[in-house]
Short mmCIF file of N, CA and C in Angstrom, two decimals:
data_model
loop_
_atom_site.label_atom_id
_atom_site.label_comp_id
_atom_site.label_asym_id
_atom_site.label_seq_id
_atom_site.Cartn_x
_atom_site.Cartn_y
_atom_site.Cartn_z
N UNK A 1 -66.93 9.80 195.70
CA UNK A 1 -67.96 10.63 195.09
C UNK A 1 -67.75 10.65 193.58
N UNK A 2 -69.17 10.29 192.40
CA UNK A 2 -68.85 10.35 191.28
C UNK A 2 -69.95 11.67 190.41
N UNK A 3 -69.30 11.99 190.41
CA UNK A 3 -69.83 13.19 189.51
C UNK A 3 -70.55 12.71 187.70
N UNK A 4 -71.55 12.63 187.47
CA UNK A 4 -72.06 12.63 186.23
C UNK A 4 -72.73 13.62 185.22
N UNK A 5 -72.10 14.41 184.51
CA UNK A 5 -72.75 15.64 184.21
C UNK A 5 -73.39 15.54 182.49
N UNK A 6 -74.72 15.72 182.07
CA UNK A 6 -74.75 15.54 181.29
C UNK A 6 -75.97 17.12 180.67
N UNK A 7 -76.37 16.51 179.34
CA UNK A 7 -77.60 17.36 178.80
C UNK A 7 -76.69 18.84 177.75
N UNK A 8 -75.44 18.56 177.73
CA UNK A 8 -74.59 19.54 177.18
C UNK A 8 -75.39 19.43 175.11
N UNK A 9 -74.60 20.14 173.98
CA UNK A 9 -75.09 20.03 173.18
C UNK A 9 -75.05 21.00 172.28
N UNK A 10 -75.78 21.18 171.22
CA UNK A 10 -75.11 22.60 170.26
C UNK A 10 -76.77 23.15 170.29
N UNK A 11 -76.78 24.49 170.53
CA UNK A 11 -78.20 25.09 170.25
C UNK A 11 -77.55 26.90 169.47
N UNK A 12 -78.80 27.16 168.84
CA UNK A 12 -78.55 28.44 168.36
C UNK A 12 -78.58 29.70 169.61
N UNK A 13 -77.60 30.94 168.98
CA UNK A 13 -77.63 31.67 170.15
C UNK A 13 -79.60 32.04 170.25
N UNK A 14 -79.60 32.81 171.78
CA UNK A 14 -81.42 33.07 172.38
C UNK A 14 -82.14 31.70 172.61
N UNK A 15 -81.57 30.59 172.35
CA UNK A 15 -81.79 28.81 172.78
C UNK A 15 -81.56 29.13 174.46
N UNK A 16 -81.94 27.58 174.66
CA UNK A 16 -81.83 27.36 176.32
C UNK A 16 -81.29 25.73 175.98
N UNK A 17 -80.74 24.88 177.33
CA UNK A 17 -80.74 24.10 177.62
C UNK A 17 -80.49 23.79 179.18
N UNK A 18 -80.66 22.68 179.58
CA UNK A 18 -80.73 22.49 181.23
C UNK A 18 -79.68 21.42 181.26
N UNK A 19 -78.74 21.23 181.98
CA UNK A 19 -77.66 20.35 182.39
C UNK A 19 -78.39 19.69 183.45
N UNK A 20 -77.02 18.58 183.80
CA UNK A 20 -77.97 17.81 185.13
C UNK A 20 -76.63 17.26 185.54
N UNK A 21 -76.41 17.16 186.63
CA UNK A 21 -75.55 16.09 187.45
C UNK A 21 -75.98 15.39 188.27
N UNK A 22 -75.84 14.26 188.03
CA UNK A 22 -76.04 13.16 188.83
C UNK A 22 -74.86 12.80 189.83
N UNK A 23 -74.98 12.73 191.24
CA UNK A 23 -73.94 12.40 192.37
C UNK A 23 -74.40 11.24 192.42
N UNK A 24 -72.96 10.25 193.09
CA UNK A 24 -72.79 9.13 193.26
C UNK A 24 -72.49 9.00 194.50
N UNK A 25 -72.90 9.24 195.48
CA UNK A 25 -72.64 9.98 197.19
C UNK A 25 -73.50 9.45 197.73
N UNK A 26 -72.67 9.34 199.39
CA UNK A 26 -74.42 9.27 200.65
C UNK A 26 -74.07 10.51 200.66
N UNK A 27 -75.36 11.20 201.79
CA UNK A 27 -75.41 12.14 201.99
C UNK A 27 -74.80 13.38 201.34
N UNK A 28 -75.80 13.48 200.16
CA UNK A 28 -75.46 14.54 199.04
C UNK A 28 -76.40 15.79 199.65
N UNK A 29 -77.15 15.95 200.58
CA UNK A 29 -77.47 17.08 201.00
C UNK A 29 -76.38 18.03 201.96
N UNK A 30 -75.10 17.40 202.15
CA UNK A 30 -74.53 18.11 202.71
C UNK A 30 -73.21 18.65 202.18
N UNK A 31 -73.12 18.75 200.54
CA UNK A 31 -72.58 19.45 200.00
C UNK A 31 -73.19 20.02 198.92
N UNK A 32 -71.94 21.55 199.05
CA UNK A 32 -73.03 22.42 198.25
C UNK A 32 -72.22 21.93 196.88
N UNK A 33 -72.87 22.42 195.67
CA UNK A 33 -72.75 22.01 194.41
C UNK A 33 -72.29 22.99 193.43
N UNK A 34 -71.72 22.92 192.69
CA UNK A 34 -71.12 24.66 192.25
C UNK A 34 -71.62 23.59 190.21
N UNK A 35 -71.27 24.56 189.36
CA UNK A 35 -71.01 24.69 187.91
C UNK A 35 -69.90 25.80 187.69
N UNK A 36 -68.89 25.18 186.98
CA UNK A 36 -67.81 25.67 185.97
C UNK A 36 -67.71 25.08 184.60
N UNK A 37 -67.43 26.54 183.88
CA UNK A 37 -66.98 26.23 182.48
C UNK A 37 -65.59 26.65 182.45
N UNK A 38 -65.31 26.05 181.08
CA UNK A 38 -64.24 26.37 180.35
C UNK A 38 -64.25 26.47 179.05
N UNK A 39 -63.82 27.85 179.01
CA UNK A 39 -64.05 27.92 176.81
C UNK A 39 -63.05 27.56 176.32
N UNK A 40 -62.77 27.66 175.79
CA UNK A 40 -61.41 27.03 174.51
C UNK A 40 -60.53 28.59 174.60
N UNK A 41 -59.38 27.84 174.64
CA UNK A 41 -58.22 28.69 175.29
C UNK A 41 -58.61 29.65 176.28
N UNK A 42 -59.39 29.68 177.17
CA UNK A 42 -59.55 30.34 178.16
C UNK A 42 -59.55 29.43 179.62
N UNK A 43 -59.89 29.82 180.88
CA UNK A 43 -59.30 29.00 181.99
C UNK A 43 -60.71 28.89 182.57
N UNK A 44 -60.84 27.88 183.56
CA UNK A 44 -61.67 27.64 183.88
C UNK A 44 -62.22 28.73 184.92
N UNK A 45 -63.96 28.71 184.77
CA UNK A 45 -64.19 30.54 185.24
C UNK A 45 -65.84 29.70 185.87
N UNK A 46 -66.03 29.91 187.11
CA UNK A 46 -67.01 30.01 188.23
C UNK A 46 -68.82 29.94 187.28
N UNK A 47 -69.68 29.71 187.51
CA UNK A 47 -70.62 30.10 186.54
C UNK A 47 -71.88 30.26 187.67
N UNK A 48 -72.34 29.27 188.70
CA UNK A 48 -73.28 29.37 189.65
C UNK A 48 -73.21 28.27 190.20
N UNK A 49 -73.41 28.60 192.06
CA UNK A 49 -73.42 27.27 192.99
C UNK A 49 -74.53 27.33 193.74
N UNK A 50 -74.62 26.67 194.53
CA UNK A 50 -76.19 26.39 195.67
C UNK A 50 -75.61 25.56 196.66
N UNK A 51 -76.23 26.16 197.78
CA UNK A 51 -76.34 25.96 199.50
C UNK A 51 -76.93 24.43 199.33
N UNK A 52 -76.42 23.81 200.34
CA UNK A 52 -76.58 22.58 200.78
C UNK A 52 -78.32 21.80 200.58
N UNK A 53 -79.24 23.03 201.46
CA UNK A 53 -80.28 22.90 201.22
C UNK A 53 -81.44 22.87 199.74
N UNK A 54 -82.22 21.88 199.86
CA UNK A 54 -83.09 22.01 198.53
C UNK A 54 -83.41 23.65 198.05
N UNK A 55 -83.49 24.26 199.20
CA UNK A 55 -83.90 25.83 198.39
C UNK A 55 -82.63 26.74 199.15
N UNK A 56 -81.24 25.96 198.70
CA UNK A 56 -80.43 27.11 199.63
C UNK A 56 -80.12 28.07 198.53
N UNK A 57 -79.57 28.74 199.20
CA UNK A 57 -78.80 30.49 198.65
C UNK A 57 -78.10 29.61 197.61
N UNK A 58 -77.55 30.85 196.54
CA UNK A 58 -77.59 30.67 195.33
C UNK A 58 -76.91 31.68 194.97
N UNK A 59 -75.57 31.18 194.20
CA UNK A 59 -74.33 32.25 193.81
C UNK A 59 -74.22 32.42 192.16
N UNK A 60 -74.32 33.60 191.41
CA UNK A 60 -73.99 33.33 189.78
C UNK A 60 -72.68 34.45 189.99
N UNK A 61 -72.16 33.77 188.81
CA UNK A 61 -71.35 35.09 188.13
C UNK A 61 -72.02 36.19 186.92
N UNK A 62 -71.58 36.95 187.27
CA UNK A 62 -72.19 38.31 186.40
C UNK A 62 -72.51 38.09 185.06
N UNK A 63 -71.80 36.92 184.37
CA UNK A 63 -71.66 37.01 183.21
C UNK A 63 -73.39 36.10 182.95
N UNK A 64 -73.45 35.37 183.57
CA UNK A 64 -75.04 34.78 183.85
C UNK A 64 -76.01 35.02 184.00
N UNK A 65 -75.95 35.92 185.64
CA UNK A 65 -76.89 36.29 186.28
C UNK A 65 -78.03 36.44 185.42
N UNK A 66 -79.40 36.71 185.38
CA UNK A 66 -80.70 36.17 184.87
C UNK A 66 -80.80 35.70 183.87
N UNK A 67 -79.65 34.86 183.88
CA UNK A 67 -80.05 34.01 182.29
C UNK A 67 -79.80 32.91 182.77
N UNK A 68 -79.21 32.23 183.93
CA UNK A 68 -78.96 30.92 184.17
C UNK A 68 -79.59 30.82 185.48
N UNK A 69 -80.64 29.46 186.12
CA UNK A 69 -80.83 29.00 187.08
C UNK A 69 -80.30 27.91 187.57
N UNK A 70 -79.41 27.78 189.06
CA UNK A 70 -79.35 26.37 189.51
C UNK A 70 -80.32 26.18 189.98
N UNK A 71 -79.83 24.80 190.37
CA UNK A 71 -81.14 24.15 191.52
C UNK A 71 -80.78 22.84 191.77
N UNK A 72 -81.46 22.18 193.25
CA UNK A 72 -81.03 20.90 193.33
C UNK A 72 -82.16 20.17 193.82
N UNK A 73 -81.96 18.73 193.62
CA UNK A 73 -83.12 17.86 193.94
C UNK A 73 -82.72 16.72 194.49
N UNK A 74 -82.63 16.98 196.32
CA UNK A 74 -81.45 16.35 197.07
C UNK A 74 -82.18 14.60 197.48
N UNK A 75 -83.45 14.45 196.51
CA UNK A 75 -83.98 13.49 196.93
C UNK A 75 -83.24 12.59 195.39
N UNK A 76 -83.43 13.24 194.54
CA UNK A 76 -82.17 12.37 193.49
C UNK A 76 -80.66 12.51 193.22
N UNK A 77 -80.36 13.19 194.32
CA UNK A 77 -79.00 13.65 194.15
C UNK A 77 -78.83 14.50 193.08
N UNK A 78 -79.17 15.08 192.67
CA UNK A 78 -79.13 16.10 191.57
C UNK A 78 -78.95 17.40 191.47
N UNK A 79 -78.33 17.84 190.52
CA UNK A 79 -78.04 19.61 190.57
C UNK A 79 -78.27 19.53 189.13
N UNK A 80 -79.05 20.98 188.43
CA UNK A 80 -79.28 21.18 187.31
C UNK A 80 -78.88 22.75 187.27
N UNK A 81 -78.76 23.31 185.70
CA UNK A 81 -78.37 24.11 185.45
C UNK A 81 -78.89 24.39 184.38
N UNK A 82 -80.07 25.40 184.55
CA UNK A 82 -81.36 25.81 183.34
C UNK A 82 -80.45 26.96 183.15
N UNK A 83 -80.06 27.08 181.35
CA UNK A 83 -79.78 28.20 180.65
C UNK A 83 -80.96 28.43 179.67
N UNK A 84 -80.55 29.60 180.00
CA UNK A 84 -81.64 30.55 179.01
C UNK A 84 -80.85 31.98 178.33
N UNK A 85 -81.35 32.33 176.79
CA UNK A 85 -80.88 33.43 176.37
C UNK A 85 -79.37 33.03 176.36
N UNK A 86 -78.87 32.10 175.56
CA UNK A 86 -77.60 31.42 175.48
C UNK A 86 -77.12 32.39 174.38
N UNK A 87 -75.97 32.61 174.80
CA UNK A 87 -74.96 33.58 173.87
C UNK A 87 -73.79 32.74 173.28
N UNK A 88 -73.41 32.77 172.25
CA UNK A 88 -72.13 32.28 171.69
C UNK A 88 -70.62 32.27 172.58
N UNK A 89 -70.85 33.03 173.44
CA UNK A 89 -69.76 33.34 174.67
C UNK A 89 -69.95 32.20 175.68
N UNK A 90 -70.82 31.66 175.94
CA UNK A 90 -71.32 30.70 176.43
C UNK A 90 -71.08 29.25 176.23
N UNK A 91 -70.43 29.10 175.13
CA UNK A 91 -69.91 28.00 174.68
C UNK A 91 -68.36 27.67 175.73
N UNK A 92 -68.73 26.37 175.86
CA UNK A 92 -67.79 25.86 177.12
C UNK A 92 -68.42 24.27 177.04
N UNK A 93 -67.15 23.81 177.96
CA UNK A 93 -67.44 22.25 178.52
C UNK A 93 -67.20 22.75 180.29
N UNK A 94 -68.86 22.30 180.46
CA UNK A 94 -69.25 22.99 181.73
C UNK A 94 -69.01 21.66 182.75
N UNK A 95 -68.58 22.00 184.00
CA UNK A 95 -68.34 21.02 184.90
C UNK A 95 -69.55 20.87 186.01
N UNK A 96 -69.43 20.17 186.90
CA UNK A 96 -70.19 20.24 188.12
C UNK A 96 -69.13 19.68 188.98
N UNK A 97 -69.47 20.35 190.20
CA UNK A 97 -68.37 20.20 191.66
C UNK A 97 -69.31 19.96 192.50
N UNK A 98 -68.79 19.32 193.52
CA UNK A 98 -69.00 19.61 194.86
C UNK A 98 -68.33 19.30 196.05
N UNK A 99 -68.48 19.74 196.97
CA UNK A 99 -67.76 20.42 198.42
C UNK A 99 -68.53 20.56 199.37
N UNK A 100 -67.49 20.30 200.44
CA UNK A 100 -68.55 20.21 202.04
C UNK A 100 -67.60 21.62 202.21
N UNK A 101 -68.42 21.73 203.10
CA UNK A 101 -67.99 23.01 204.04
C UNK A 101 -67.65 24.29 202.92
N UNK A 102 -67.78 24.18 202.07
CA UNK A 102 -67.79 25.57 201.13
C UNK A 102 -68.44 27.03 201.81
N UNK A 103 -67.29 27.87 202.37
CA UNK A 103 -68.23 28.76 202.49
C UNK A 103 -69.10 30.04 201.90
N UNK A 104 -69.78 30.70 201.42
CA UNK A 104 -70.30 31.32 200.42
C UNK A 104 -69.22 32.45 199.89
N UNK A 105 -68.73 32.85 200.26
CA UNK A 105 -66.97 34.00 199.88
C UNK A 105 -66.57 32.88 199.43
N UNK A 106 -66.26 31.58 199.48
CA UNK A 106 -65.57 30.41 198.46
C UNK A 106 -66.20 30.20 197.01
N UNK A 107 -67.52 30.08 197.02
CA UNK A 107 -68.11 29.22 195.87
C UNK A 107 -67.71 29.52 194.80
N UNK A 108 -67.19 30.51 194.63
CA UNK A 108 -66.87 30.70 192.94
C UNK A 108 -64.93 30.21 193.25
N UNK A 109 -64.28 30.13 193.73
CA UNK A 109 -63.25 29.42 194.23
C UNK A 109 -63.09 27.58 194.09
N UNK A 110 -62.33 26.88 192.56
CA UNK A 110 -62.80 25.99 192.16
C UNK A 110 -61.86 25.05 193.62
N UNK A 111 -61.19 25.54 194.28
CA UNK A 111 -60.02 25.20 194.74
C UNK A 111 -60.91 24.67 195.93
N UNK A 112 -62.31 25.02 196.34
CA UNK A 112 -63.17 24.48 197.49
C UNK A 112 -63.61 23.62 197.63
N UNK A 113 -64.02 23.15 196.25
CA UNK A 113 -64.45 21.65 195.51
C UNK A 113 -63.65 20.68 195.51
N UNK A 114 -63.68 19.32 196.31
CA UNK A 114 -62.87 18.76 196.46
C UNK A 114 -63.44 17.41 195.21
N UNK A 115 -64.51 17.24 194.62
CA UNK A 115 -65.13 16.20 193.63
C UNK A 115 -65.47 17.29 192.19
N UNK A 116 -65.07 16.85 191.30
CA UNK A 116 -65.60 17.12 189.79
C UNK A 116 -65.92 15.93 188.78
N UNK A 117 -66.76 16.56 187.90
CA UNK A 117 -67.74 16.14 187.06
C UNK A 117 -67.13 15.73 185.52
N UNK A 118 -67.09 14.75 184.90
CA UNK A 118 -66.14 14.94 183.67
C UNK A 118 -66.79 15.93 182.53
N UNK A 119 -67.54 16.84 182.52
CA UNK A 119 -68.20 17.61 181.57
C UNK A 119 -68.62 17.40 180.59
N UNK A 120 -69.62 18.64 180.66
CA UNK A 120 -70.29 18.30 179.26
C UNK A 120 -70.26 19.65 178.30
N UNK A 121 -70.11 19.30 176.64
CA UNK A 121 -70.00 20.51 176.22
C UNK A 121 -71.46 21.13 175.68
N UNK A 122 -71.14 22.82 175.82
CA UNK A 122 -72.09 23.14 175.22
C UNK A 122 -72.00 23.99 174.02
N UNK A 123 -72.03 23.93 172.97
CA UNK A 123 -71.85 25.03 171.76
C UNK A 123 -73.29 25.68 171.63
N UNK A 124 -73.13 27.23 171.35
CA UNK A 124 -73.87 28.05 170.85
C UNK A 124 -73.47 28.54 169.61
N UNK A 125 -74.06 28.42 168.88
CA UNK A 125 -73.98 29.03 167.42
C UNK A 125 -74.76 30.36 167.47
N UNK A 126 -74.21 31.18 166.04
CA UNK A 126 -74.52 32.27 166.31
C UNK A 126 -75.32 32.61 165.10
#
């Protein structure tokens, strides 16, 4: 499995941008897909994952929640990650994972993900 994560980049803070990963997999509908960042000197921290299915359930962390959408598009192998209302805190080199059998009490658990993404960064200026 090859993980390709791209669309990272520098925008001003209240900017948006959308990430994308591209899987290198058969049967990419049967793992779910998570996003992690990592800021500079800080550790890598959970951000939002999605259920197997094109419209499955859908996990954020607090620090997100209505400012970031996943989503996947299991006919291109794809998982995206629409930010919106980007904060300077937000700045990270964000990953993409994925994992079979993840169960939803896991997803923010990077330790479930058995494939990662070489990242992409994103700076927010302020």
């Amino acid at each position: 499995v090859q993980l390709q994560a791209s669309g990272g980049g520098l925008v001003q803070a209240g900017g948006s941008l959308r990430l994308s990963c591209l899987a290198s997999v058969h049967s990419f509908s049967t793992y779910v897909m998570g996003w992690f960042r990592r800021a500079p000197g800080k550790e890598r921290e959970f951000v939002a994952a999605i259920n197997r299915n094109q419209y499955g359930s859908t996990s954020y962390s607090d620090s997100v929640k209505g400012r970031f959408t996943i989503s996947r598009d299991n006919a291109k192998n794809a998982v995206y990650l629409q930010m919106n209302s980007l904060e300077p805190e937000d700045t990270a080199v964000y990953y993409c994972a994925a994992g079979r059998g993840v169960i939803q009490s896991a997803r923010a658990d990077p330790g479930a993900y058995a494939y990662w993404g070489q990242g992409t960064l994103v700076t927010v200026s302020s």
